[in-house]
PDB file of C-alpha atoms in Angstrom:
ATOM      1  CA  MET A   1       0.000   0.000   0.000  1.00 56.00           C
ATOM      2  CA  ALA A   2       1.147   3.546  -0.760  1.00 58.00           C
ATOM      3  CA  THR A   3       0.486   4.631   2.817  1.00 57.00           C
ATOM      4  CA  ARG A   4       2.978   2.094   4.201  1.00 76.00           C
ATOM      5  CA  VAL A   5       5.721   4.611   3.472  1.00 82.00           C
ATOM      6  CA  PHE A   6       4.911   6.090   6.890  1.00 86.00           C
ATOM      7  CA  SER A   7       3.820   4.602  10.187  1.00 88.00           C
ATOM      8  CA  ASP A   8       0.328   5.350  11.530  1.00 87.00           C
ATOM      9  CA  GLU A   9       1.853   7.878  13.922  1.00 88.00           C
ATOM     10  CA  GLU A  10       3.720   9.604  11.091  1.00 89.00           C
ATOM     11  CA  LEU A  11       0.562   9.731   8.972  1.00 89.00           C
ATOM     12  CA  GLU A  12      -1.310  11.432  11.811  1.00 88.00           C
ATOM     13  CA  ALA A  13       1.530  13.912  12.233  1.00 88.00           C
ATOM     14  CA  LEU A  14       1.393  14.762   8.519  1.00 91.00           C
ATOM     15  CA  ARG A  15      -2.315  15.591   8.879  1.00 90.00           C
ATOM     16  CA  SER A  16      -1.892  17.640  12.045  1.00 90.00           C
ATOM     17  CA  PHE A  17      -0.435  20.847  13.412  1.00 92.00           C
ATOM     18  CA  PRO A  18       3.232  20.457  14.359  1.00 92.00           C
ATOM     19  CA  SER A  19       4.877  22.496  17.085  1.00 92.00           C
ATOM     20  CA  ILE A  20       5.881  25.968  15.954  1.00 93.00           C
ATOM     21  CA  GLY A  21       9.264  27.639  16.383  1.00 95.00           C
ATOM     22  CA  LYS A  22       9.932  31.285  17.111  1.00 95.00           C
ATOM     23  CA  ASP A  23      10.901  32.175  13.529  1.00 96.00           C
ATOM     24  CA  GLU A  24       7.800  30.478  12.108  1.00 96.00           C
ATOM     25  CA  LEU A  25       5.637  32.150  14.748  1.00 96.00           C
ATOM     26  CA  ILE A  26       6.842  35.586  13.689  1.00 96.00           C
ATOM     27  CA  ARG A  27       6.752  34.849   9.974  1.00 97.00           C
ATOM     28  CA  TYR A  28       3.347  33.188   9.726  1.00 97.00           C
ATOM     29  CA  CYS A  29       1.429  34.571  12.706  1.00 96.00           C
ATOM     30  CA  THR A  30       2.051  38.280  12.236  1.00 97.00           C
ATOM     31  CA  LEU A  31      -0.989  39.996  10.739  1.00 97.00           C
ATOM     32  CA  THR A  32      -0.781  42.974   8.413  1.00 97.00           C
ATOM     33  CA  PRO A  33      -3.419  45.749   8.508  1.00 97.00           C
ATOM     34  CA  ALA A  34      -4.884  44.246   5.323  1.00 98.00           C
ATOM     35  CA  ASP A  35      -5.058  40.800   6.995  1.00 97.00           C
ATOM     36  CA  GLU A  36      -6.885  42.245   9.981  1.00 97.00           C
ATOM     37  CA  ALA A  37      -9.375  44.129   7.791  1.00 97.00           C
ATOM     38  CA  PHE A  38     -10.038  40.902   5.870  1.00 97.00           C
ATOM     39  CA  LEU A  39     -10.531  38.875   9.053  1.00 97.00           C
ATOM     40  CA  ARG A  40     -12.908  41.378  10.628  1.00 95.00           C
ATOM     41  CA  LYS A  41     -15.381  40.566   7.861  1.00 94.00           C
ATOM     42  CA  PHE A  42     -16.053  37.250   9.591  1.00 93.00           C
ATOM     43  CA  ARG A  43     -17.709  39.317  12.373  1.00 87.00           C
ATOM     44  CA  ARG A  44     -18.134  36.936  15.347  1.00 91.00           C
ATOM     45  CA  ALA A  45     -15.054  36.671  17.573  1.00 94.00           C
ATOM     46  CA  GLN A  46     -15.016  32.880  17.206  1.00 93.00           C
ATOM     47  CA  ASN A  47     -15.033  33.094  13.405  1.00 94.00           C
ATOM     48  CA  VAL A  48     -12.500  35.927  13.272  1.00 96.00           C
ATOM     49  CA  LEU A  49      -9.962  34.018  15.359  1.00 95.00           C
ATOM     50  CA  GLY A  50     -10.680  30.712  13.617  1.00 94.00           C
ATOM     51  CA  ALA A  51     -10.189  32.327  10.227  1.00 95.00           C
ATOM     52  CA  ALA A  52      -6.941  33.896  11.495  1.00 96.00           C
ATOM     53  CA  VAL A  53      -5.611  30.449  12.410  1.00 95.00           C
ATOM     54  CA  GLN A  54      -6.469  29.174   8.941  1.00 96.00           C
ATOM     55  CA  LEU A  55      -4.921  32.279   7.364  1.00 97.00           C
ATOM     56  CA  SER A  56      -1.648  31.526   9.169  1.00 97.00           C
ATOM     57  CA  ALA A  57      -1.689  27.771   8.704  1.00 96.00           C
ATOM     58  CA  GLN A  58      -2.180  27.730   4.928  1.00 96.00           C
ATOM     59  CA  PRO A  59       1.153  29.339   3.936  1.00 96.00           C
ATOM     60  CA  TRP A  60       2.934  27.741   6.902  1.00 96.00           C
ATOM     61  CA  LEU A  61       1.928  24.130   6.238  1.00 96.00           C
ATOM     62  CA  GLY A  62       0.545  24.220   2.703  1.00 96.00           C
ATOM     63  CA  PHE A  63      -2.817  23.011   4.027  1.00 95.00           C
ATOM     64  CA  VAL A  64      -5.055  23.578   7.052  1.00 93.00           C
ATOM     65  CA  PRO A  65      -5.459  20.673   9.510  1.00 90.00           C
ATOM     66  CA  ASP A  66      -8.992  19.825  10.605  1.00 80.00           C
ATOM     67  CA  ALA A  67      -8.280  20.391  14.304  1.00 71.00           C
ATOM     68  CA  VAL A  68      -8.192  24.199  14.271  1.00 71.00           C
ATOM     69  CA  PRO A  69      -9.570  24.962  17.781  1.00 60.00           C
ATOM     70  CA  ALA A  70      -6.965  25.277  20.523  1.00 47.00           C
ATOM     71  CA  ALA A  71      -9.006  23.058  22.814  1.00 45.00           C
ATOM     72  CA  LEU A  72     -10.656  20.186  21.031  1.00 47.00           C
ATOM     73  CA  PRO A  73     -11.430  16.708  22.435  1.00 45.00           C
ATOM     74  CA  ALA A  74     -10.038  14.871  19.436  1.00 46.00           C
ATOM     75  CA  ALA A  75      -7.082  12.683  18.529  1.00 41.00           C
ATOM     76  CA  LEU A  76      -5.493  15.276  16.252  1.00 46.00           C
ATOM     77  CA  PRO A  77      -3.247  17.892  17.862  1.00 51.00           C
ATOM     78  CA  ALA A  78      -4.899  21.313  17.756  1.00 82.00           C
ATOM     79  CA  ALA A  79      -3.341  24.584  16.659  1.00 89.00           C
ATOM     80  CA  PRO A  80      -0.257  25.465  18.739  1.00 92.00           C
ATOM     81  CA  PRO A  81      -1.281  27.607  21.739  1.00 92.00           C
ATOM     82  CA  ALA A  82       1.581  30.038  21.025  1.00 94.00           C
ATOM     83  CA  ALA A  83       0.202  30.663  17.535  1.00 95.00           C
ATOM     84  CA  VAL A  84      -3.373  31.093  18.729  1.00 93.00           C
ATOM     85  CA  GLY A  85      -2.232  33.403  21.536  1.00 94.00           C
ATOM     86  CA  ARG A  86      -0.204  35.628  19.207  1.00 96.00           C
ATOM     87  CA  LEU A  87      -3.079  35.937  16.742  1.00 96.00           C
ATOM     88  CA  ALA A  88      -5.611  36.593  19.508  1.00 95.00           C
ATOM     89  CA  ARG A  89      -3.497  39.401  20.985  1.00 96.00           C
ATOM     90  CA  GLN A  90      -3.201  41.146  17.637  1.00 96.00           C
ATOM     91  CA  LEU A  91      -6.955  40.957  17.141  1.00 96.00           C
ATOM     92  CA  GLY A  92      -7.824  41.967  20.704  1.00 96.00           C
ATOM     93  CA  LEU A  93      -9.568  38.650  21.318  1.00 95.00           C
ATOM     94  CA  ALA A  94      -9.365  35.928  23.960  1.00 93.00           C
ATOM     95  CA  VAL A  95      -7.797  32.562  23.171  1.00 91.00           C
ATOM     96  CA  THR A  96     -10.986  30.941  24.464  1.00 89.00           C
ATOM     97  CA  ASP A  97     -12.926  32.579  21.621  1.00 90.00           C
ATOM     98  CA  LEU A  98     -11.592  29.825  19.383  1.00 89.00           C
ATOM     99  CA  VAL A  99     -13.296  27.019  21.318  1.00 85.00           C
ATOM    100  CA  GLY A 100     -16.044  25.469  19.225  1.00 83.00           C
ATOM    101  CA  TYR A 101     -14.901  27.029  15.957  1.00 86.00           C
ATOM    102  CA  GLY A 102     -15.601  24.862  12.948  1.00 75.00           C
ATOM    103  CA  GLU A 103     -17.979  22.473  14.717  1.00 77.00           C
ATOM    104  CA  ARG A 104     -19.930  22.816  11.506  1.00 80.00           C
ATOM    105  CA  GLU A 105     -17.448  21.549   8.922  1.00 79.00           C
ATOM    106  CA  GLN A 106     -19.075  23.568   6.147  1.00 86.00           C
ATOM    107  CA  THR A 107     -18.319  26.786   8.028  1.00 85.00           C
ATOM    108  CA  ARG A 108     -14.619  25.992   8.190  1.00 87.00           C
ATOM    109  CA  THR A 109     -14.606  24.935   4.522  1.00 90.00           C
ATOM    110  CA  ASP A 110     -16.374  28.118   3.400  1.00 93.00           C
ATOM    111  CA  HIS A 111     -13.921  30.230   5.377  1.00 94.00           C
ATOM    112  CA  LEU A 112     -10.932  28.393   3.911  1.00 94.00           C
ATOM    113  CA  ARG A 113     -12.221  29.012   0.388  1.00 95.00           C
ATOM    114  CA  GLU A 114     -12.346  32.759   1.079  1.00 96.00           C
ATOM    115  CA  ILE A 115      -8.958  32.699   2.786  1.00 97.00           C
ATOM    116  CA  ALA A 116      -7.322  30.780  -0.079  1.00 97.00           C
ATOM    117  CA  GLY A 117      -8.672  33.341  -2.537  1.00 96.00           C
ATOM    118  CA  TYR A 118      -7.370  36.210  -0.414  1.00 97.00           C
ATOM    119  CA  LEU A 119      -3.895  34.591  -0.180  1.00 97.00           C
ATOM    120  CA  GLY A 120      -3.787  33.612  -3.861  1.00 97.00           C
ATOM    121  CA  TRP A 121      -3.796  29.844  -3.214  1.00 97.00           C
ATOM    122  CA  LYS A 122      -5.611  27.384  -5.488  1.00 95.00           C
ATOM    123  CA  PRO A 123      -7.277  24.034  -4.779  1.00 94.00           C
ATOM    124  CA  ALA A 124      -5.638  21.016  -6.383  1.00 93.00           C
ATOM    125  CA  LYS A 125      -7.844  20.459  -9.421  1.00 93.00           C
ATOM    126  CA  THR A 126      -7.259  18.667 -12.731  1.00 94.00           C
ATOM    127  CA  ILE A 127      -4.600  20.997 -14.164  1.00 95.00           C
ATOM    128  CA  GLU A 128      -2.754  21.386 -10.855  1.00 95.00           C
ATOM    129  CA  LEU A 129      -2.757  17.617 -10.275  1.00 95.00           C
ATOM    130  CA  LYS A 130      -1.476  16.952 -13.803  1.00 96.00           C
ATOM    131  CA  GLU A 131       1.397  19.380 -13.213  1.00 97.00           C
ATOM    132  CA  LEU A 132       2.097  17.675  -9.888  1.00 96.00           C
ATOM    133  CA  ASP A 133       2.213  14.291 -11.645  1.00 96.00           C
ATOM    134  CA  GLU A 134       4.734  15.652 -14.148  1.00 96.00           C
ATOM    135  CA  PHE A 135       6.870  17.107 -11.358  1.00 97.00           C
ATOM    136  CA  LEU A 136       6.852  13.864  -9.356  1.00 96.00           C
ATOM    137  CA  LEU A 137       7.722  11.784 -12.430  1.00 95.00           C
ATOM    138  CA  ALA A 138      10.711  14.022 -13.179  1.00 95.00           C
ATOM    139  CA  ARG A 139      11.898  13.743  -9.572  1.00 95.00           C
ATOM    140  CA  ALA A 140      11.262   9.987  -9.496  1.00 94.00           C
ATOM    141  CA  MET A 141      13.668   9.602 -12.425  1.00 93.00           C
ATOM    142  CA  GLU A 142      16.335  11.028 -10.091  1.00 92.00           C
ATOM    143  CA  HIS A 143      15.274   9.739  -6.661  1.00 87.00           C
ATOM    144  CA  ASP A 144      13.542   6.515  -5.662  1.00 85.00           C
ATOM    145  CA  ALA A 145      12.888   7.110  -1.937  1.00 93.00           C
ATOM    146  CA  PRO A 146       9.115   7.604  -1.523  1.00 93.00           C
ATOM    147  CA  SER A 147       9.460   9.679   1.649  1.00 93.00           C
ATOM    148  CA  LEU A 148      11.781  12.103  -0.191  1.00 95.00           C
ATOM    149  CA  LEU A 149       9.409  12.292  -3.161  1.00 95.00           C
ATOM    150  CA  PHE A 150       6.529  13.038  -0.779  1.00 95.00           C
ATOM    151  CA  ARG A 151       8.489  15.892   0.814  1.00 95.00           C
ATOM    152  CA  LEU A 152       9.514  17.264  -2.592  1.00 96.00           C
ATOM    153  CA  GLY A 153       5.882  17.113  -3.690  1.00 96.00           C
ATOM    154  CA  CYS A 154       4.812  19.109  -0.631  1.00 96.00           C
ATOM    155  CA  GLU A 155       7.495  21.716  -1.315  1.00 96.00           C
ATOM    156  CA  TYR A 156       6.435  21.959  -4.952  1.00 97.00           C
ATOM    157  CA  LEU A 157       2.782  22.495  -4.012  1.00 97.00           C
ATOM    158  CA  ARG A 158       3.703  25.204  -1.513  1.00 95.00           C
ATOM    159  CA  SER A 159       5.876  27.025  -4.054  1.00 95.00           C
ATOM    160  CA  ALA A 160       3.020  26.849  -6.601  1.00 96.00           C
ATOM    161  CA  LYS A 161       0.499  27.987  -3.949  1.00 97.00           C
ATOM    162  CA  VAL A 162      -1.618  24.874  -4.459  1.00 97.00           C
ATOM    163  CA  ILE A 163      -3.433  23.506  -1.414  1.00 96.00           C
ATOM    164  CA  ARG A 164      -1.975  20.117  -0.537  1.00 96.00           C
ATOM    165  CA  PRO A 165      -4.358  17.216  -1.135  1.00 93.00           C
ATOM    166  CA  GLY A 166      -4.818  14.526   1.507  1.00 92.00           C
ATOM    167  CA  VAL A 167      -1.783  12.560   2.637  1.00 92.00           C
ATOM    168  CA  VAL A 168      -2.995   9.282   1.136  1.00 91.00           C
ATOM    169  CA  SER A 169      -3.841  10.936  -2.188  1.00 93.00           C
ATOM    170  CA  LEU A 170      -0.357  12.439  -2.404  1.00 94.00           C
ATOM    171  CA  LEU A 171       1.292   9.150  -1.449  1.00 93.00           C
ATOM    172  CA  GLU A 172      -0.672   7.390  -4.190  1.00 94.00           C
ATOM    173  CA  LYS A 173       0.648   9.926  -6.682  1.00 95.00           C
ATOM    174  CA  VAL A 174       4.183   9.282  -5.432  1.00 94.00           C
ATOM    175  CA  ALA A 175       3.677   5.527  -5.951  1.00 94.00           C
ATOM    176  CA  THR A 176       2.333   6.118  -9.476  1.00 94.00           C
ATOM    177  CA  ALA A 177       5.304   8.330 -10.342  1.00 94.00           C
ATOM    178  CA  ARG A 178       7.787   5.718  -9.107  1.00 93.00           C
ATOM    179  CA  GLU A 179       6.111   3.008 -11.192  1.00 92.00           C
ATOM    180  CA  ALA A 180       6.131   5.243 -14.270  1.00 92.00           C
ATOM    181  CA  ALA A 181       9.804   6.100 -13.701  1.00 92.00           C
ATOM    182  CA  GLU A 182      10.672   2.403 -13.590  1.00 88.00           C
ATOM    183  CA  ARG A 183       8.887   1.835 -16.898  1.00 88.00           C
ATOM    184  CA  GLU A 184      10.602   4.821 -18.528  1.00 82.00           C
ATOM    185  CA  ALA A 185      14.099   4.002 -17.266  1.00 72.00           C
ATOM    186  CA  PRO A 186      16.343   3.409 -20.318  1.00 68.00           C
ATOM    187  CA  THR A 187      17.336  -0.205 -20.910  1.00 59.00           C
ATOM    188  CA  PRO A 188      21.035  -0.802 -21.562  1.00 55.00           C
ATOM    189  CA  THR A 189      21.921  -1.049 -25.267  1.00 50.00           C
ATOM    190  CA  SER A 190      24.072  -3.820 -26.614  1.00 43.00           C
ATOM    191  CA  GLY A 191      26.924  -1.315 -26.977  1.00 45.00           C
ATOM    192  CA  SER A 192      26.684  -0.169 -23.371  1.00 42.00           C
ATOM    193  CA  SER A 193      26.452  -3.785 -22.260  1.00 41.00           C
ATOM    194  CA  ARG A 194      29.639  -4.564 -24.145  1.00 37.00           C
ATOM    195  CA  ARG A 195      31.400  -1.551 -22.598  1.00 37.00           C
ATOM    196  CA  ARG A 196      30.409  -2.733 -19.115  1.00 38.00           C
ATOM    197  CA  CYS A 197      31.682  -6.218 -19.985  1.00 39.00           C
ATOM    198  CA  PHE A 198      35.006  -4.810 -21.190  1.00 36.00           C
ATOM    199  CA  ARG A 199      35.422  -2.878 -17.938  1.00 38.00           C
ATOM    200  CA  ARG A 200      34.564  -5.950 -15.907  1.00 38.00           C
ATOM    201  CA  CYS A 201      36.313  -8.659 -17.946  1.00 41.00           C
ATOM    202  CA  GLY A 202      39.105  -6.749 -19.700  1.00 44.00           C
ATOM    203  CA  SER A 203      39.553  -6.091 -23.413  1.00 41.00           C
ATOM    204  CA  PRO A 204      39.012  -9.104 -25.675  1.00 42.00           C
ATOM    205  CA  ALA A 205      42.129 -10.845 -26.992  1.00 42.00           C
ATOM    206  CA  ALA A 206      43.360  -9.781 -30.419  1.00 43.00           C
ATOM    207  CA  PRO A 207      42.175 -12.175 -33.116  1.00 42.00           C
ATOM    208  CA  THR A 208      44.768 -14.681 -34.296  1.00 41.00           C
ATOM    209  CA  ARG A 209      45.684 -14.706 -37.968  1.00 40.00           C
ATOM    210  CA  SER A 210      45.087 -17.932 -39.842  1.00 40.00           C
ATOM    211  CA  LEU A 211      48.115 -19.488 -41.419  1.00 34.00           C
TER     212      LEU A 211
END
């Protein structure tokens, strides 16, 4: 299976919020005046702060994990408290305002669509997925490690501002690219086979002249 590249714990981590360092906190959780004006359109404090978390997570991770609230009784790790706290302070809100955000999945999805448009990110549709396939195939001709190809695929999507598809979907694309690379790998020609034989066995003896 494509997903066997990672353990169950690693798969969960790839779907979740990681811890956030100081540099990332400053880079991704600092709101501009334009960001704040955009977020205020969501009106309710809960929605404003929830949208702010999504606004920060999308360019940071390349996707937005499902577990946005800072306190959520679920298996997935929620947004880092340091990130939520920094965003809340800039917006003049309480961290607790985030509790319960996105209980209606459609609300979170609708917000993310608006946020992606504001940030200039695109969903992974037919054209974007075709370009991803081409990128992965080119990389698979150079590298065979599926975990490396997965990471390169994530980096490519972030650079293209394309929202990362689900982990399993991306791993399946990695597996397809590796299979295609194996099929397209050049087979050795008779000449190259002979050259390898000469290097391994030495040059053939000079022909003897008949008397």
